């Protein structure tokens, strides 16, 4: 297992949100059914399946040394036990194209979507799910392991469980506390199964999971609620991953708690309805590093906004916090801004703009925003410029 030698600077993406052609998934079915709560279907997304060279050209020209992308299980194993040579060969082309441009690959195996066959059999509630995900990871390791520089097993297992099984706003739209608890457990079993298969396959790269984390701020009387939320959202995972090679931290904002529970957001509010709070990076990285004792990669951080000046202000604050925790001695190996492109933001469709690059919804033309140049410069001047 070897980490890339230099600090990893990159942008983060996910297959379903940028590629297009994701029809064979639970998400596509969810977005297109008649009574859906989703804003709009994903459709062709940013057409990155066909335009990945354009995306990589931008990353290379910004001088970023890494790129986080995800593989779509539904494309690699469209039916149970049937693996697509075409999909694997496409992803090999993408990973090799990264390397040809001097870009390291940070590869997520599961980012929110399930193949329809998995969803139809019961998804994360099926007793065999960890075997299925292990089997998929085994195939990925065997076919693509040599092209992977860092692997993320599951993206935000805590959010998949929360939104899909407790709040009922992601597929499979369940609202049930005990099913939610079981899915959280299943997520860890799946993670370990995938980690084992990746470790056994060719290639020697760090392996971890990516957790959604928040800065928690507690007013008097909120301590109990904070404990309950933080235990199920974070601690049950942080306590379990000590044998991983790293923990992926993903953070966007803070949550304030008082005697009546979660308090309404005040102050500057972002397009997502979140508090504008770049300080969350410092807090979550410190907490993840302290609780796990393993290296941290900030695998996602960013802001959804139409105001690119606000994005620059956010990233500036985030990198100041990052410089601070690294100065304290936290072992951080990389930072990945979410996201390279304006892309499909799940239930909210294409409205929130997380990209440092704009994508025309009809022509798919990519246009860099000022924040792209700003971020490129930040990566070169970090940490000195952020102290
Ligand atoms: C997810 C991304 C999402 C981003 C912004 C994270 O929860 O991993 O897929 O687009 O946050 O909301």
mmCIF file of C-alpha atoms and ligand atoms in Angstrom:
data_model
loop_
_atom_site.group_PDB
_atom_site.id
_atom_site.type_symbol
_atom_site.label_atom_id
_atom_site.label_comp_id
_atom_site.label_asym_id
_atom_site.label_seq_id
_atom_site.Cartn_x
_atom_site.Cartn_y
_atom_site.Cartn_z
ATOM 1 C CA UNK A 1 0.000 0.000 0.000
ATOM 2 C CA UNK A 2 1.530 3.275 -1.047
ATOM 3 C CA UNK A 3 0.100 6.772 -0.920
ATOM 4 C CA UNK A 4 0.935 9.151 -3.741
ATOM 5 C CA UNK A 5 4.106 10.974 -2.705
ATOM 6 C CA UNK A 6 2.788 14.516 -3.026
ATOM 7 C CA UNK A 7 -0.275 16.103 -1.476
ATOM 8 C CA UNK A 8 -3.198 15.246 -3.740
ATOM 9 C CA UNK A 9 -5.008 18.249 -5.209
ATOM 10 C CA UNK A 10 -8.070 17.441 -7.191
ATOM 11 C CA UNK A 11 -11.710 17.782 -7.980
ATOM 12 C CA UNK A 12 -14.330 15.198 -7.186
ATOM 13 C CA UNK A 13 -17.103 13.790 -9.377
ATOM 14 C CA UNK A 14 -19.433 10.786 -9.483
ATOM 15 C CA UNK A 15 -20.280 8.623 -12.487
ATOM 16 C CA UNK A 16 -24.058 8.953 -12.354
ATOM 17 C CA UNK A 17 -23.923 12.729 -11.902
ATOM 18 C CA UNK A 18 -21.772 13.418 -14.975
ATOM 19 C CA UNK A 19 -21.689 10.446 -17.386
ATOM 20 C CA UNK A 20 -25.214 9.980 -18.728
ATOM 21 C CA UNK A 21 -26.657 6.598 -19.694
ATOM 22 C CA UNK A 22 -27.489 5.642 -16.110
ATOM 23 C CA UNK A 23 -30.882 4.113 -16.975
ATOM 24 C CA UNK A 24 -30.207 0.702 -15.470
ATOM 25 C CA UNK A 25 -30.263 2.072 -11.894
ATOM 26 C CA UNK A 26 -32.601 2.543 -8.953
ATOM 27 C CA UNK A 27 -32.059 6.306 -9.231
ATOM 28 C CA UNK A 28 -33.170 6.514 -12.847
ATOM 29 C CA UNK A 29 -36.334 4.576 -12.032
ATOM 30 C CA UNK A 30 -36.971 6.830 -9.015
ATOM 31 C CA UNK A 31 -36.573 10.065 -11.028
ATOM 32 C CA UNK A 32 -38.753 9.000 -13.925
ATOM 33 C CA UNK A 33 -41.755 7.438 -12.156
ATOM 34 C CA UNK A 34 -44.997 9.440 -12.385
ATOM 35 C CA UNK A 35 -45.263 10.562 -8.740
ATOM 36 C CA UNK A 36 -41.545 11.226 -8.234
ATOM 37 C CA UNK A 37 -40.344 13.839 -5.764
ATOM 38 C CA UNK A 38 -37.232 14.345 -7.936
ATOM 39 C CA UNK A 39 -36.990 17.680 -9.757
ATOM 40 C CA UNK A 40 -36.016 16.236 -13.141
ATOM 41 C CA UNK A 41 -34.428 13.118 -14.638
ATOM 42 C CA UNK A 42 -30.654 12.824 -14.911
ATOM 43 C CA UNK A 43 -30.721 11.973 -18.627
ATOM 44 C CA UNK A 44 -27.421 12.645 -20.384
ATOM 45 C CA UNK A 45 -25.929 14.446 -17.355
ATOM 46 C CA UNK A 46 -22.739 16.189 -18.602
ATOM 47 C CA UNK A 47 -22.152 13.526 -21.260
ATOM 48 C CA UNK A 48 -18.792 12.828 -19.631
ATOM 49 C CA UNK A 49 -18.990 9.207 -20.804
ATOM 50 C CA UNK A 50 -18.150 10.656 -24.229
ATOM 51 C CA UNK A 51 -16.411 13.870 -23.206
ATOM 52 C CA UNK A 52 -14.028 12.658 -20.502
ATOM 53 C CA UNK A 53 -10.970 13.786 -22.454
ATOM 54 C CA UNK A 54 -12.324 17.353 -22.357
ATOM 55 C CA UNK A 55 -12.768 17.058 -18.590
ATOM 56 C CA UNK A 56 -9.257 15.686 -18.100
ATOM 57 C CA UNK A 57 -7.813 18.378 -20.326
ATOM 58 C CA UNK A 58 -9.276 20.986 -17.958
ATOM 59 C CA UNK A 59 -7.910 19.207 -14.880
ATOM 60 C CA UNK A 60 -4.462 18.926 -16.418
ATOM 61 C CA UNK A 61 -4.435 22.554 -17.501
ATOM 62 C CA UNK A 62 -5.329 23.616 -13.952
ATOM 63 C CA UNK A 63 -2.237 21.781 -12.753
ATOM 64 C CA UNK A 64 -4.247 19.499 -10.437
ATOM 65 C CA UNK A 65 -2.467 16.191 -9.868
ATOM 66 C CA UNK A 66 -5.504 14.039 -8.996
ATOM 67 C CA UNK A 67 -9.076 13.314 -10.052
ATOM 68 C CA UNK A 68 -11.808 11.550 -8.064
ATOM 69 C CA UNK A 69 -14.334 9.724 -10.198
ATOM 70 C CA UNK A 70 -16.682 6.815 -9.648
ATOM 71 C CA UNK A 71 -17.427 3.610 -11.514
ATOM 72 C CA UNK A 72 -21.041 2.738 -12.181
ATOM 73 C CA UNK A 73 -21.777 -0.764 -10.902
ATOM 74 C CA UNK A 74 -24.898 -0.869 -13.108
ATOM 75 C CA UNK A 75 -22.736 -0.451 -16.204
ATOM 76 C CA UNK A 76 -20.039 -2.916 -15.115
ATOM 77 C CA UNK A 77 -22.459 -5.641 -13.935
ATOM 78 C CA UNK A 78 -25.740 -4.836 -15.700
ATOM 79 C CA UNK A 79 -27.249 -8.178 -14.704
ATOM 80 C CA UNK A 80 -26.284 -10.375 -11.813
ATOM 81 C CA UNK A 81 -23.055 -12.208 -12.668
ATOM 82 C CA UNK A 82 -22.906 -10.700 -16.167
ATOM 83 C CA UNK A 83 -19.971 -8.313 -16.521
ATOM 84 C CA UNK A 84 -19.721 -5.867 -19.394
ATOM 85 C CA UNK A 85 -16.378 -5.945 -21.198
ATOM 86 C CA UNK A 86 -17.284 -2.718 -22.933
ATOM 87 C CA UNK A 87 -17.873 -0.823 -19.668
ATOM 88 C CA UNK A 88 -14.674 -2.130 -18.093
ATOM 89 C CA UNK A 89 -12.692 -1.231 -21.171
ATOM 90 C CA UNK A 90 -14.230 2.265 -21.177
ATOM 91 C CA UNK A 91 -13.211 2.809 -17.557
ATOM 92 C CA UNK A 92 -9.719 1.472 -18.308
ATOM 93 C CA UNK A 93 -9.458 4.055 -21.095
ATOM 94 C CA UNK A 94 -10.517 6.814 -18.692
ATOM 95 C CA UNK A 95 -8.039 5.777 -15.989
ATOM 96 C CA UNK A 96 -5.229 5.405 -18.519
ATOM 97 C CA UNK A 97 -6.109 8.789 -20.000
ATOM 98 C CA UNK A 98 -5.695 10.268 -16.496
ATOM 99 C CA UNK A 99 -2.267 8.701 -16.163
ATOM 100 C CA UNK A 100 -1.233 9.840 -19.622
ATOM 101 C CA UNK A 101 -1.862 13.391 -18.403
ATOM 102 C CA UNK A 102 -0.050 12.876 -15.098
ATOM 103 C CA UNK A 103 -3.306 12.771 -13.110
ATOM 104 C CA UNK A 104 -3.664 10.278 -10.250
ATOM 105 C CA UNK A 105 -6.892 8.322 -10.044
ATOM 106 C CA UNK A 106 -9.059 8.247 -6.929
ATOM 107 C CA UNK A 107 -11.709 5.690 -7.753
ATOM 108 C CA UNK A 108 -15.025 5.250 -5.902
ATOM 109 C CA UNK A 109 -16.794 1.947 -6.464
ATOM 110 C CA UNK A 110 -20.226 2.886 -5.149
ATOM 111 C CA UNK A 111 -21.583 6.429 -5.316
ATOM 112 C CA UNK A 112 -25.318 6.314 -4.427
ATOM 113 C CA UNK A 113 -26.706 4.266 -7.345
ATOM 114 C CA UNK A 114 -27.525 0.545 -7.456
ATOM 115 C CA UNK A 115 -28.048 -1.600 -10.538
ATOM 116 C CA UNK A 116 -31.758 -2.369 -10.971
ATOM 117 C CA UNK A 117 -31.184 -6.085 -10.372
ATOM 118 C CA UNK A 118 -29.706 -5.317 -6.935
ATOM 119 C CA UNK A 119 -32.507 -2.881 -6.054
ATOM 120 C CA UNK A 120 -35.158 -5.364 -7.209
ATOM 121 C CA UNK A 121 -33.748 -8.077 -4.974
ATOM 122 C CA UNK A 122 -33.852 -5.795 -1.913
ATOM 123 C CA UNK A 123 -30.762 -3.581 -2.199
ATOM 124 C CA UNK A 124 -28.884 -2.955 1.032
ATOM 125 C CA UNK A 125 -31.432 -5.030 2.951
ATOM 126 C CA UNK A 126 -30.714 -8.281 1.133
ATOM 127 C CA UNK A 127 -28.642 -10.721 3.220
ATOM 128 C CA UNK A 128 -26.333 -11.294 0.236
ATOM 129 C CA UNK A 129 -25.569 -7.624 -0.470
ATOM 130 C CA UNK A 130 -22.029 -7.756 0.909
ATOM 131 C CA UNK A 131 -21.263 -10.787 -1.259
ATOM 132 C CA UNK A 132 -22.604 -9.004 -4.318
ATOM 133 C CA UNK A 133 -20.593 -5.865 -3.616
ATOM 134 C CA UNK A 134 -17.534 -7.951 -2.775
ATOM 135 C CA UNK A 135 -17.906 -9.778 -6.046
ATOM 136 C CA UNK A 136 -18.193 -6.512 -7.964
ATOM 137 C CA UNK A 137 -15.091 -5.177 -6.169
ATOM 138 C CA UNK A 138 -13.229 -8.377 -7.032
ATOM 139 C CA UNK A 139 -13.979 -7.833 -10.704
ATOM 140 C CA UNK A 140 -12.925 -4.188 -10.527
ATOM 141 C CA UNK A 141 -9.697 -5.124 -8.748
ATOM 142 C CA UNK A 142 -8.852 -7.815 -11.283
ATOM 143 C CA UNK A 143 -9.592 -5.693 -14.353
ATOM 144 C CA UNK A 144 -8.695 -2.166 -13.229
ATOM 145 C CA UNK A 145 -6.569 -2.521 -10.084
ATOM 146 C CA UNK A 146 -3.347 -1.603 -11.877
ATOM 147 C CA UNK A 147 -4.847 1.766 -12.856
ATOM 148 C CA UNK A 148 -6.104 2.756 -9.391
ATOM 149 C CA UNK A 149 -4.036 5.091 -7.183
ATOM 150 C CA UNK A 150 -6.526 5.414 -4.306
ATOM 151 C CA UNK A 151 -9.783 3.476 -3.855
ATOM 152 C CA UNK A 152 -12.953 4.574 -2.066
ATOM 153 C CA UNK A 153 -15.334 1.671 -1.464
ATOM 154 C CA UNK A 154 -18.633 3.390 -0.658
ATOM 155 C CA UNK A 155 -19.458 7.077 -0.925
ATOM 156 C CA UNK A 156 -21.332 8.410 2.113
ATOM 157 C CA UNK A 157 -22.878 5.158 3.355
ATOM 158 C CA UNK A 158 -24.372 7.241 6.178
ATOM 159 C CA UNK A 159 -26.245 9.467 3.708
ATOM 160 C CA UNK A 160 -27.478 6.536 1.613
ATOM 161 C CA UNK A 161 -28.898 5.025 4.819
ATOM 162 C CA UNK A 162 -30.320 8.320 6.150
ATOM 163 C CA UNK A 163 -31.955 9.570 2.970
ATOM 164 C CA UNK A 164 -33.039 6.162 1.655
ATOM 165 C CA UNK A 165 -34.179 4.378 4.801
ATOM 166 C CA UNK A 166 -35.012 6.976 7.482
ATOM 167 C CA UNK A 167 -36.103 10.153 5.678
ATOM 168 C CA UNK A 168 -37.420 8.349 2.600
ATOM 169 C CA UNK A 169 -36.258 10.947 0.068
ATOM 170 C CA UNK A 170 -33.752 8.798 -1.869
ATOM 171 C CA UNK A 171 -34.521 5.355 -3.273
ATOM 172 C CA UNK A 172 -35.928 3.065 -1.919
ATOM 173 C CA UNK A 173 -37.932 5.799 -0.065
ATOM 174 C CA UNK A 174 -38.242 3.939 3.236
ATOM 175 C CA UNK A 175 -38.944 5.699 6.537
ATOM 176 C CA UNK A 176 -38.212 3.161 9.221
ATOM 177 C CA UNK A 177 -35.815 3.533 12.143
ATOM 178 C CA UNK A 178 -35.033 -0.143 12.570
ATOM 179 C CA UNK A 179 -34.460 -0.712 8.846
ATOM 180 C CA UNK A 180 -32.221 2.375 8.869
ATOM 181 C CA UNK A 181 -30.151 0.919 11.716
ATOM 182 C CA UNK A 182 -29.755 -2.384 9.889
ATOM 183 C CA UNK A 183 -28.725 -0.694 6.644
ATOM 184 C CA UNK A 184 -26.008 1.233 8.497
ATOM 185 C CA UNK A 185 -24.660 -2.092 9.731
ATOM 186 C CA UNK A 186 -24.915 -3.633 6.273
ATOM 187 C CA UNK A 187 -22.928 -0.704 4.863
ATOM 188 C CA UNK A 188 -19.972 -1.590 7.048
ATOM 189 C CA UNK A 189 -20.161 -5.271 6.133
ATOM 190 C CA UNK A 190 -20.193 -4.253 2.455
ATOM 191 C CA UNK A 191 -17.232 -1.940 2.984
ATOM 192 C CA UNK A 192 -15.163 -4.679 4.600
ATOM 193 C CA UNK A 193 -16.058 -7.173 1.878
ATOM 194 C CA UNK A 194 -15.006 -4.712 -0.823
ATOM 195 C CA UNK A 195 -11.843 -3.729 1.010
ATOM 196 C CA UNK A 196 -10.792 -7.360 1.267
ATOM 197 C CA UNK A 197 -11.317 -8.016 -2.429
ATOM 198 C CA UNK A 198 -9.462 -4.852 -3.420
ATOM 199 C CA UNK A 199 -6.584 -5.743 -1.115
ATOM 200 C CA UNK A 200 -6.359 -9.222 -2.647
ATOM 201 C CA UNK A 201 -6.372 -8.009 -6.233
ATOM 202 C CA UNK A 202 -3.527 -6.604 -8.330
ATOM 203 C CA UNK A 203 -2.271 -3.112 -7.501
ATOM 204 C CA UNK A 204 -1.292 -1.783 -4.077
ATOM 205 C CA UNK A 205 -3.147 1.381 -3.253
ATOM 206 C CA UNK A 206 -4.745 2.911 -0.145
ATOM 207 C CA UNK A 207 -8.367 1.924 0.468
ATOM 208 C CA UNK A 208 -10.976 3.720 2.557
ATOM 209 C CA UNK A 209 -14.584 4.877 2.678
ATOM 210 C CA UNK A 210 -15.954 8.414 2.307
ATOM 211 C CA UNK A 211 -18.092 9.679 5.158
ATOM 212 C CA UNK A 212 -20.411 12.685 5.174
ATOM 213 C CA UNK A 213 -19.513 14.782 8.216
ATOM 214 C CA UNK A 214 -20.787 18.009 9.721
ATOM 215 C CA UNK A 215 -19.518 20.535 12.174
ATOM 216 C CA UNK A 216 -21.833 20.201 15.177
ATOM 217 C CA UNK A 217 -22.367 23.299 17.286
ATOM 218 C CA UNK A 218 -24.231 22.819 20.490
ATOM 219 C CA UNK A 219 -26.243 25.421 22.382
ATOM 220 C CA UNK A 220 -27.295 24.680 25.934
ATOM 221 C CA UNK A 221 -29.691 21.756 26.101
ATOM 222 C CA UNK A 222 -28.643 20.340 22.699
ATOM 223 C CA UNK A 223 -26.007 17.930 23.974
ATOM 224 C CA UNK A 224 -28.272 14.878 24.118
ATOM 225 C CA UNK A 225 -29.604 15.322 20.579
ATOM 226 C CA UNK A 226 -26.111 15.953 19.281
ATOM 227 C CA UNK A 227 -24.901 12.687 20.785
ATOM 228 C CA UNK A 228 -27.757 10.731 19.237
ATOM 229 C CA UNK A 229 -27.316 12.236 15.765
ATOM 230 C CA UNK A 230 -23.549 12.138 15.765
ATOM 231 C CA UNK A 231 -23.427 8.541 16.949
ATOM 232 C CA UNK A 232 -25.596 7.249 14.140
ATOM 233 C CA UNK A 233 -24.299 9.609 11.446
ATOM 234 C CA UNK A 234 -20.580 9.470 12.230
ATOM 235 C CA UNK A 235 -19.280 7.638 15.251
ATOM 236 C CA UNK A 236 -20.534 4.179 14.377
ATOM 237 C CA UNK A 237 -18.471 4.490 11.189
ATOM 238 C CA UNK A 238 -15.434 6.297 12.584
ATOM 239 C CA UNK A 239 -15.121 3.630 15.281
ATOM 240 C CA UNK A 240 -15.108 0.853 12.676
ATOM 241 C CA UNK A 241 -12.552 2.007 10.099
ATOM 242 C CA UNK A 242 -9.304 2.002 12.071
ATOM 243 C CA UNK A 243 -7.890 -0.765 9.861
ATOM 244 C CA UNK A 244 -8.547 1.186 6.673
ATOM 245 C CA UNK A 245 -5.686 3.021 4.995
ATOM 246 C CA UNK A 246 -7.435 6.410 5.183
ATOM 247 C CA UNK A 247 -10.745 8.037 5.970
ATOM 248 C CA UNK A 248 -12.411 10.179 3.315
ATOM 249 C CA UNK A 249 -13.970 13.267 4.895
ATOM 250 C CA UNK A 250 -16.802 15.033 3.035
ATOM 251 C CA UNK A 251 -18.207 18.181 4.543
ATOM 252 C CA UNK A 252 -20.200 21.203 3.450
ATOM 253 C CA UNK A 253 -21.645 22.941 6.484
ATOM 254 C CA UNK A 254 -22.536 22.979 10.188
ATOM 255 C CA UNK A 255 -25.546 21.866 12.200
ATOM 256 C CA UNK A 256 -26.573 23.795 15.308
ATOM 257 C CA UNK A 257 -28.466 22.057 18.054
ATOM 258 C CA UNK A 258 -30.424 23.433 20.962
ATOM 259 C CA UNK A 259 -32.896 22.193 23.542
ATOM 260 C CA UNK A 260 -35.540 21.778 20.804
ATOM 261 C CA UNK A 261 -33.277 19.809 18.467
ATOM 262 C CA UNK A 262 -31.795 21.028 15.178
ATOM 263 C CA UNK A 263 -31.975 24.831 15.027
ATOM 264 C CA UNK A 264 -33.010 26.778 11.916
ATOM 265 C CA UNK A 265 -30.183 28.008 9.696
ATOM 266 C CA UNK A 266 -29.370 31.671 10.215
ATOM 267 C CA UNK A 267 -26.827 34.044 8.708
ATOM 268 C CA UNK A 268 -25.554 33.506 5.160
ATOM 269 C CA UNK A 269 -27.495 30.619 3.598
ATOM 270 C CA UNK A 270 -26.344 28.770 0.470
ATOM 271 C CA UNK A 271 -28.414 27.596 -2.495
ATOM 272 C CA UNK A 272 -28.749 24.182 -0.814
ATOM 273 C CA UNK A 273 -30.293 25.817 2.258
ATOM 274 C CA UNK A 274 -27.080 25.165 4.211
ATOM 275 C CA UNK A 275 -25.304 27.653 6.445
ATOM 276 C CA UNK A 276 -22.278 29.162 4.650
ATOM 277 C CA UNK A 277 -19.649 27.531 6.845
ATOM 278 C CA UNK A 278 -16.271 26.703 5.296
ATOM 279 C CA UNK A 279 -14.909 26.264 8.828
ATOM 280 C CA UNK A 280 -16.430 22.764 8.769
ATOM 281 C CA UNK A 281 -13.292 21.451 7.046
ATOM 282 C CA UNK A 282 -11.047 22.241 9.973
ATOM 283 C CA UNK A 283 -13.501 20.755 12.478
ATOM 284 C CA UNK A 284 -14.369 17.545 10.605
ATOM 285 C CA UNK A 285 -10.797 16.745 9.566
ATOM 286 C CA UNK A 286 -9.614 17.160 13.140
ATOM 287 C CA UNK A 287 -12.427 14.973 14.447
ATOM 288 C CA UNK A 288 -11.940 12.231 11.839
ATOM 289 C CA UNK A 289 -8.166 12.160 12.374
ATOM 290 C CA UNK A 290 -8.480 12.057 16.155
ATOM 291 C CA UNK A 291 -11.168 9.398 16.237
ATOM 292 C CA UNK A 292 -9.711 7.040 13.646
ATOM 293 C CA UNK A 293 -5.950 7.560 13.997
ATOM 294 C CA UNK A 294 -5.533 7.032 10.239
ATOM 295 C CA UNK A 295 -4.640 9.501 7.451
ATOM 296 C CA UNK A 296 -7.401 11.751 6.116
ATOM 297 C CA UNK A 297 -8.250 12.719 2.558
ATOM 298 C CA UNK A 298 -10.838 15.464 2.115
ATOM 299 C CA UNK A 299 -12.650 13.613 -0.657
ATOM 300 C CA UNK A 300 -15.371 16.282 -1.045
ATOM 301 C CA UNK A 301 -15.851 19.888 -0.039
ATOM 302 C CA UNK A 302 -17.478 22.742 -1.891
ATOM 303 C CA UNK A 303 -20.541 24.910 -2.283
ATOM 304 C CA UNK A 304 -23.609 24.997 -4.499
ATOM 305 C CA UNK A 305 -24.005 28.586 -5.670
ATOM 306 C CA UNK A 306 -24.714 30.760 -8.717
ATOM 307 C CA UNK A 307 -22.320 33.304 -7.275
ATOM 308 C CA UNK A 308 -18.789 32.263 -8.180
ATOM 309 C CA UNK A 309 -17.324 34.961 -5.904
ATOM 310 C CA UNK A 310 -19.105 33.238 -3.037
ATOM 311 C CA UNK A 311 -17.525 29.937 -4.111
ATOM 312 C CA UNK A 312 -14.049 31.499 -4.029
ATOM 313 C CA UNK A 313 -14.759 32.935 -0.595
ATOM 314 C CA UNK A 314 -15.925 29.511 0.580
ATOM 315 C CA UNK A 315 -12.900 27.650 -0.779
ATOM 316 C CA UNK A 316 -10.580 30.272 0.678
ATOM 317 C CA UNK A 317 -12.082 29.746 4.123
ATOM 318 C CA UNK A 318 -11.956 25.969 3.728
ATOM 319 C CA UNK A 319 -8.265 25.991 2.788
ATOM 320 C CA UNK A 320 -7.415 28.267 5.700
ATOM 321 C CA UNK A 321 -8.929 25.673 8.023
ATOM 322 C CA UNK A 322 -7.106 22.900 6.221
ATOM 323 C CA UNK A 323 -3.756 24.689 6.630
ATOM 324 C CA UNK A 324 -4.503 25.099 10.309
ATOM 325 C CA UNK A 325 -5.268 21.437 11.083
ATOM 326 C CA UNK A 326 -2.300 20.316 9.033
ATOM 327 C CA UNK A 327 -0.123 22.685 11.055
ATOM 328 C CA UNK A 328 -1.462 21.064 14.207
ATOM 329 C CA UNK A 329 -0.122 17.779 12.890
ATOM 330 C CA UNK A 330 -3.199 16.113 11.382
ATOM 331 C CA UNK A 331 -2.097 13.679 8.677
ATOM 332 C CA UNK A 332 -4.019 14.935 5.621
ATOM 333 C CA UNK A 333 -3.049 13.507 2.217
ATOM 334 C CA UNK A 334 -5.286 15.353 -0.184
ATOM 335 C CA UNK A 335 -8.126 17.788 -0.854
ATOM 336 C CA UNK A 336 -10.800 17.324 -3.524
ATOM 337 C CA UNK A 337 -13.097 20.201 -4.373
ATOM 338 C CA UNK A 338 -16.670 19.167 -5.207
ATOM 339 C CA UNK A 339 -17.082 19.481 -8.097
ATOM 340 C CA UNK A 340 -15.320 19.860 -11.412
ATOM 341 C CA UNK A 341 -18.560 20.411 -13.356
ATOM 342 C CA UNK A 342 -22.027 21.758 -12.690
ATOM 343 C CA UNK A 343 -23.794 18.405 -12.565
ATOM 344 C CA UNK A 344 -26.855 16.398 -11.583
ATOM 345 C CA UNK A 345 -27.508 17.153 -7.919
ATOM 346 C CA UNK A 346 -29.754 14.142 -7.188
ATOM 347 C CA UNK A 347 -33.303 15.087 -6.066
ATOM 348 C CA UNK A 348 -32.602 18.759 -6.817
ATOM 349 C CA UNK A 349 -31.695 18.107 -10.447
ATOM 350 C CA UNK A 350 -29.481 20.570 -12.303
ATOM 351 C CA UNK A 351 -30.376 23.690 -10.325
ATOM 352 C CA UNK A 352 -27.583 23.722 -7.703
ATOM 353 C CA UNK A 353 -24.270 24.718 -9.264
ATOM 354 C CA UNK A 354 -21.325 23.068 -7.520
ATOM 355 C CA UNK A 355 -18.891 23.267 -10.458
ATOM 356 C CA UNK A 356 -15.801 25.338 -11.062
ATOM 357 C CA UNK A 357 -16.728 24.671 -14.693
ATOM 358 C CA UNK A 358 -20.118 25.491 -16.194
ATOM 359 C CA UNK A 359 -21.781 22.984 -18.542
ATOM 360 C CA UNK A 360 -24.257 24.137 -21.178
ATOM 361 C CA UNK A 361 -27.317 21.882 -20.792
ATOM 362 C CA UNK A 362 -27.872 21.613 -24.551
ATOM 363 C CA UNK A 363 -24.450 21.686 -26.193
ATOM 364 C CA UNK A 364 -22.536 20.298 -23.162
ATOM 365 C CA UNK A 365 -19.904 22.954 -23.806
ATOM 366 C CA UNK A 366 -17.633 23.407 -20.810
ATOM 367 C CA UNK A 367 -16.745 26.935 -19.682
ATOM 368 C CA UNK A 368 -14.373 27.592 -16.813
ATOM 369 C CA UNK A 369 -15.546 29.916 -14.080
ATOM 370 C CA UNK A 370 -13.127 32.302 -12.353
ATOM 371 C CA UNK A 371 -13.059 29.867 -9.394
ATOM 372 C CA UNK A 372 -11.268 27.293 -11.587
ATOM 373 C CA UNK A 373 -8.260 29.572 -12.048
ATOM 374 C CA UNK A 374 -8.496 30.620 -8.410
ATOM 375 C CA UNK A 375 -8.406 26.977 -7.248
ATOM 376 C CA UNK A 376 -5.500 26.131 -9.559
ATOM 377 C CA UNK A 377 -3.537 28.996 -8.032
ATOM 378 C CA UNK A 378 -4.565 28.018 -4.483
ATOM 379 C CA UNK A 379 -3.208 24.495 -4.963
ATOM 380 C CA UNK A 380 0.144 25.998 -5.982
ATOM 381 C CA UNK A 381 0.378 28.509 -3.143
ATOM 382 C CA UNK A 382 -0.926 26.281 -0.340
ATOM 383 C CA UNK A 383 -0.225 26.349 2.570
ATOM 384 C CA UNK A 384 1.745 29.614 2.662
ATOM 385 C CA UNK A 385 -1.067 31.717 1.174
ATOM 386 C CA UNK A 386 -3.618 30.376 3.655
ATOM 387 C CA UNK A 387 -1.942 31.099 6.950
HETATM 388 C C1 LIG B 1 -22.422 13.662 -2.472
HETATM 389 C C2 LIG B 1 -22.436 14.241 -3.858
HETATM 390 C C3 LIG B 1 -23.275 15.502 -3.886
HETATM 391 C C4 LIG B 1 -22.623 16.520 -2.968
HETATM 392 C C5 LIG B 1 -23.274 17.892 -2.946
HETATM 393 C C6 LIG B 1 -22.357 14.685 -1.376
HETATM 394 O O1 LIG B 1 -23.338 14.369 -0.444
HETATM 395 O O2 LIG B 1 -21.430 12.677 -2.342
HETATM 396 O O3 LIG B 1 -22.865 13.265 -4.749
HETATM 397 O O4 LIG B 1 -23.463 16.003 -5.156
HETATM 398 O O5 LIG B 1 -22.612 16.013 -1.657
HETATM 399 O O6 LIG B 1 -24.520 17.873 -2.350
#
